[in-house]
PDB file of C-alpha atoms in Angstrom:
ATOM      1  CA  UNK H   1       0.000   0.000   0.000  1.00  0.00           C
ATOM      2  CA  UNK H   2       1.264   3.338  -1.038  1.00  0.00           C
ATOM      3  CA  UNK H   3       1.844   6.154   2.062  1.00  0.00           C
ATOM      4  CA  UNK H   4       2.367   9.789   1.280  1.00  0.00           C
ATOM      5  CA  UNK H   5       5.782  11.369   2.622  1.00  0.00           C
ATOM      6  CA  UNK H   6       6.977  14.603   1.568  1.00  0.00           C
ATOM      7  CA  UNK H   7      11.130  14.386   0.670  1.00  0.00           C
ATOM      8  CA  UNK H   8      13.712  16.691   2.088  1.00  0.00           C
ATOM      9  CA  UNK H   9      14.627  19.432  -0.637  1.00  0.00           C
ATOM     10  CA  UNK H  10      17.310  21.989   0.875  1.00  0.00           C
ATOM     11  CA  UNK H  11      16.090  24.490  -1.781  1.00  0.00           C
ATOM     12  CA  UNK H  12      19.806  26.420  -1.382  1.00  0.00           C
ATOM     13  CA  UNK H  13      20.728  23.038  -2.885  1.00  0.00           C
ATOM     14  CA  UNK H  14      17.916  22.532  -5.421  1.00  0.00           C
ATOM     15  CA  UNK H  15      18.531  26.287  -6.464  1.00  0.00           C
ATOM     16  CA  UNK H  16      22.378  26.284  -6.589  1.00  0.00           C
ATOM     17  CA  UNK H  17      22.351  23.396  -8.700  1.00  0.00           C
ATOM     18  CA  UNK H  18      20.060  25.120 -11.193  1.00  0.00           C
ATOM     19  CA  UNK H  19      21.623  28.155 -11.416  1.00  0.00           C
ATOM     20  CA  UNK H  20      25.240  26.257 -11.796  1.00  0.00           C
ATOM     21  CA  UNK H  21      23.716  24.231 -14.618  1.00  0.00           C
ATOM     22  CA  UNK H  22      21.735  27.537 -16.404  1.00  0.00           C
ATOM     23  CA  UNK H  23      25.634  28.867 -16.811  1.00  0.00           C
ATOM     24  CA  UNK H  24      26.931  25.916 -18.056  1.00  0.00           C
ATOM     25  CA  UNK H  25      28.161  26.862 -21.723  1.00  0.00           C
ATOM     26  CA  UNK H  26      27.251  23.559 -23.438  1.00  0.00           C
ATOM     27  CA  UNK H  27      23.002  23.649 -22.843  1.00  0.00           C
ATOM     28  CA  UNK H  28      20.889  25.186 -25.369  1.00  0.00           C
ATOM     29  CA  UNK H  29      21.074  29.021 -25.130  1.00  0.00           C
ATOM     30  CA  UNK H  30      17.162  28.060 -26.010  1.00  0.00           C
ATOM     31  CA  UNK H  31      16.949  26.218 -22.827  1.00  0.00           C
ATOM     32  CA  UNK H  32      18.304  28.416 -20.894  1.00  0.00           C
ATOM     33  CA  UNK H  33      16.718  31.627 -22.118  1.00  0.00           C
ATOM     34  CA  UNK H  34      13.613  30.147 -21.205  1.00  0.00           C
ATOM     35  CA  UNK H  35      14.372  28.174 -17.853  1.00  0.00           C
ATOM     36  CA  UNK H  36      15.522  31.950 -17.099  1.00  0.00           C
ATOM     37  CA  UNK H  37      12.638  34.088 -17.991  1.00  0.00           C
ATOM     38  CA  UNK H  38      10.333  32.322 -15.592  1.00  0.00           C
ATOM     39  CA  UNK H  39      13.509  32.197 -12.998  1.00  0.00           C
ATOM     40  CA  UNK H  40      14.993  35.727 -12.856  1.00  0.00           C
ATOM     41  CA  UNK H  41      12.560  37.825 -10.893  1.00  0.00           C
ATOM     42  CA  UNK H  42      11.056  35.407  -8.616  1.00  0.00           C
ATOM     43  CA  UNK H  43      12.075  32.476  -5.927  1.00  0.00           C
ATOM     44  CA  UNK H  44      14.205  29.862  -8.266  1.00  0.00           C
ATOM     45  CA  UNK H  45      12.797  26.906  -7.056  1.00  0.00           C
ATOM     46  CA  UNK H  46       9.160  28.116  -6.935  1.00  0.00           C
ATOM     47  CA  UNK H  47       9.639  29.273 -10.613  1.00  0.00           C
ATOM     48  CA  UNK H  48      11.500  26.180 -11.464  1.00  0.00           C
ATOM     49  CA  UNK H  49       8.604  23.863 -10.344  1.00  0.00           C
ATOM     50  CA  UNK H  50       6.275  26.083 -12.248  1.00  0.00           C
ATOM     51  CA  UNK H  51       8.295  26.106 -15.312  1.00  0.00           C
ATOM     52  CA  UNK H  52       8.169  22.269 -15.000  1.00  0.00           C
ATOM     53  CA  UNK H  53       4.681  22.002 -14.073  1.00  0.00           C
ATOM     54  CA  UNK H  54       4.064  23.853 -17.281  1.00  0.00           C
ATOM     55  CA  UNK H  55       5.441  21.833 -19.535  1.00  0.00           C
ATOM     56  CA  UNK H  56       3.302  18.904 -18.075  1.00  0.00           C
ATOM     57  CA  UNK H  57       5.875  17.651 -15.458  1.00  0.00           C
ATOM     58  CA  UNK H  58       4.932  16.568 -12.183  1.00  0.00           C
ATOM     59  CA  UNK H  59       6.662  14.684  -9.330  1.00  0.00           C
ATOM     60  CA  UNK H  60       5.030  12.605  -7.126  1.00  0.00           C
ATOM     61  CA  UNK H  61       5.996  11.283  -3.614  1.00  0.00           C
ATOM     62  CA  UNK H  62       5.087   7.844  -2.115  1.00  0.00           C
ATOM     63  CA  UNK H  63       6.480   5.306   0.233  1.00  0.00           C
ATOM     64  CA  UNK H  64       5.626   1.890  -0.655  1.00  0.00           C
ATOM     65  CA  UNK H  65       7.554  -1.321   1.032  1.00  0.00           C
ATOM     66  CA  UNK H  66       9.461   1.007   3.643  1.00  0.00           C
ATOM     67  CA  UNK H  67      11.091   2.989   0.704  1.00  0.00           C
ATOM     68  CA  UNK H  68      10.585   6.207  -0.641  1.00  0.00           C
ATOM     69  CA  UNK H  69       9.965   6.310  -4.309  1.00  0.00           C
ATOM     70  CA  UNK H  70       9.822   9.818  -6.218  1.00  0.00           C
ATOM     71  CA  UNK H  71       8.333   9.653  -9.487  1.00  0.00           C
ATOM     72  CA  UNK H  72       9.129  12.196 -12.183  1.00  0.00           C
ATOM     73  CA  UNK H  73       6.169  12.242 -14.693  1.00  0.00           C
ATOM     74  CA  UNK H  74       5.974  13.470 -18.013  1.00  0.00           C
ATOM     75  CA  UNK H  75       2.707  13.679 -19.530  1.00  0.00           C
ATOM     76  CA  UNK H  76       1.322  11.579 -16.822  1.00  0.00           C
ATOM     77  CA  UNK H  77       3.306   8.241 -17.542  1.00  0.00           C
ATOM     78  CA  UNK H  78       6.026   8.204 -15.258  1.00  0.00           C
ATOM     79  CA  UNK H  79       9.510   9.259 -16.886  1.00  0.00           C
ATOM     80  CA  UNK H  80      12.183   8.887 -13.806  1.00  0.00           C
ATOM     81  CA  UNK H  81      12.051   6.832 -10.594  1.00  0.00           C
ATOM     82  CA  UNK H  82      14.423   7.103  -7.671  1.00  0.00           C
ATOM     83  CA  UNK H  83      14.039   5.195  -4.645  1.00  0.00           C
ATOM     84  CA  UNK H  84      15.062   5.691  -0.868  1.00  0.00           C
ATOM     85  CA  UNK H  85      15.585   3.995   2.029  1.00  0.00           C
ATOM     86  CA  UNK H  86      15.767   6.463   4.413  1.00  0.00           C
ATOM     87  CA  UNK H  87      12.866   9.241   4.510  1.00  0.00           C
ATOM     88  CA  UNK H  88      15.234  12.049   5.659  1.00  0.00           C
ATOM     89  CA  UNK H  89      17.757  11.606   2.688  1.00  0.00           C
ATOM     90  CA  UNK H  90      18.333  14.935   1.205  1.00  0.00           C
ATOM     91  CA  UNK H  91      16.914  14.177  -2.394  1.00  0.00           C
ATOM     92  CA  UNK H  92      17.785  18.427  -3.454  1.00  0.00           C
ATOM     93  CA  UNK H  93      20.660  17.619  -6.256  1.00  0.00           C
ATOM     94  CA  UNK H  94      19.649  14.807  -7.722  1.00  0.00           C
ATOM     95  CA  UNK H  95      15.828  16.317  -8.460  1.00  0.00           C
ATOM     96  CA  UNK H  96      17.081  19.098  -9.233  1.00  0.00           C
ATOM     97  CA  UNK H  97      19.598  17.382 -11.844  1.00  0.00           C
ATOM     98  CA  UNK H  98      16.962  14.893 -12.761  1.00  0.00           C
ATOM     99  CA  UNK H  99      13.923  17.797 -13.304  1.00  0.00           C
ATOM    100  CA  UNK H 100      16.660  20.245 -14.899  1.00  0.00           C
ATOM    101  CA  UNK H 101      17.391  17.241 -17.964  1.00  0.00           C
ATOM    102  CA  UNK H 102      13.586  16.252 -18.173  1.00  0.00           C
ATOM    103  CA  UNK H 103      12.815  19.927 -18.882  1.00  0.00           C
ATOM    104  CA  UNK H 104      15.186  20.635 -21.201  1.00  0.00           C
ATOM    105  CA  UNK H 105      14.540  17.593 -23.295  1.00  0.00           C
ATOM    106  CA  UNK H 106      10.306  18.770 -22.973  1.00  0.00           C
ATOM    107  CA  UNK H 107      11.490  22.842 -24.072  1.00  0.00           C
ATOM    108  CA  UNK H 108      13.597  21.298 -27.060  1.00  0.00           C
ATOM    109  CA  UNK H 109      10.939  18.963 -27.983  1.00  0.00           C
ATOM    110  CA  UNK H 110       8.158  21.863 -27.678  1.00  0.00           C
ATOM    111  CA  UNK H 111      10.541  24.236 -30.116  1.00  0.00           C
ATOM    112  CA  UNK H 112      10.627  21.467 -32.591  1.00  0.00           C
ATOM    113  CA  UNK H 113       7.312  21.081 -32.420  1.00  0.00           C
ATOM    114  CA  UNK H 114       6.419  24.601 -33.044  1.00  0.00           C
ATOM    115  CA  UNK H 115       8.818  24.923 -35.954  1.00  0.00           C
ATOM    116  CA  UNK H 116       7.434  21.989 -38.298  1.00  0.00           C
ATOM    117  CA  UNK H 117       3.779  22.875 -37.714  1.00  0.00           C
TER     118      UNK H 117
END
């Protein structure tokens, strides 16, 4: 039976990762001109979230046989899973790393999108 549990995100963490990977010269100036725009003026990770929520990602938190699973879904059929032991592990880097590639794979695929129609 699946249990609700919210993870522990240190959003210094989550945001410091973002921001390292937003000046990292080989992503899509693309990507990062739009991760930015919804980024710049507001709380990072609030932004971030939205930005991801927006292009129809969602994450979802369960524990299920005394782990914690956190699902990264795209389109509502689950993308990413990454499993815990331990409730108070400090998941901030690795969603951050793992929402960061899932959105910039969903902006690129959006631009392409909008260019052949």
């Amino acid at each position: 039976m699946k249990k609700a549990f919210i993870p522990v995100i240190n959003t210094f963490n989550f945001e410091e990762l973002i921001l390292k990977k937003q000046e990292n010269e080989g992503n899509s100036t693309f990507v990062i001109n739009t991760i930015d725009e919804k980024i710049k003026n507001t709380d990072v990770y609030a932004g971030f979230i939205k930005l991801c929520q927006e292009f129809n990602i969602e994450v979802q938190n369960f524990m299920q046989d005394d782990c914690c699973h956190v699902v990264i879904s795209i389109n509502g059929t689950g993308s990413l899973s990454m499993t815990y032991e331990d409730p108070l592990t400090d998941i901030s880097t690795d969603l951050a790393s793992a929402l960061y590639r899932e959105l910039s794979i969903q902006i690129k695929n959006r631009d392409f999108i909008q260019k052949i129609l």
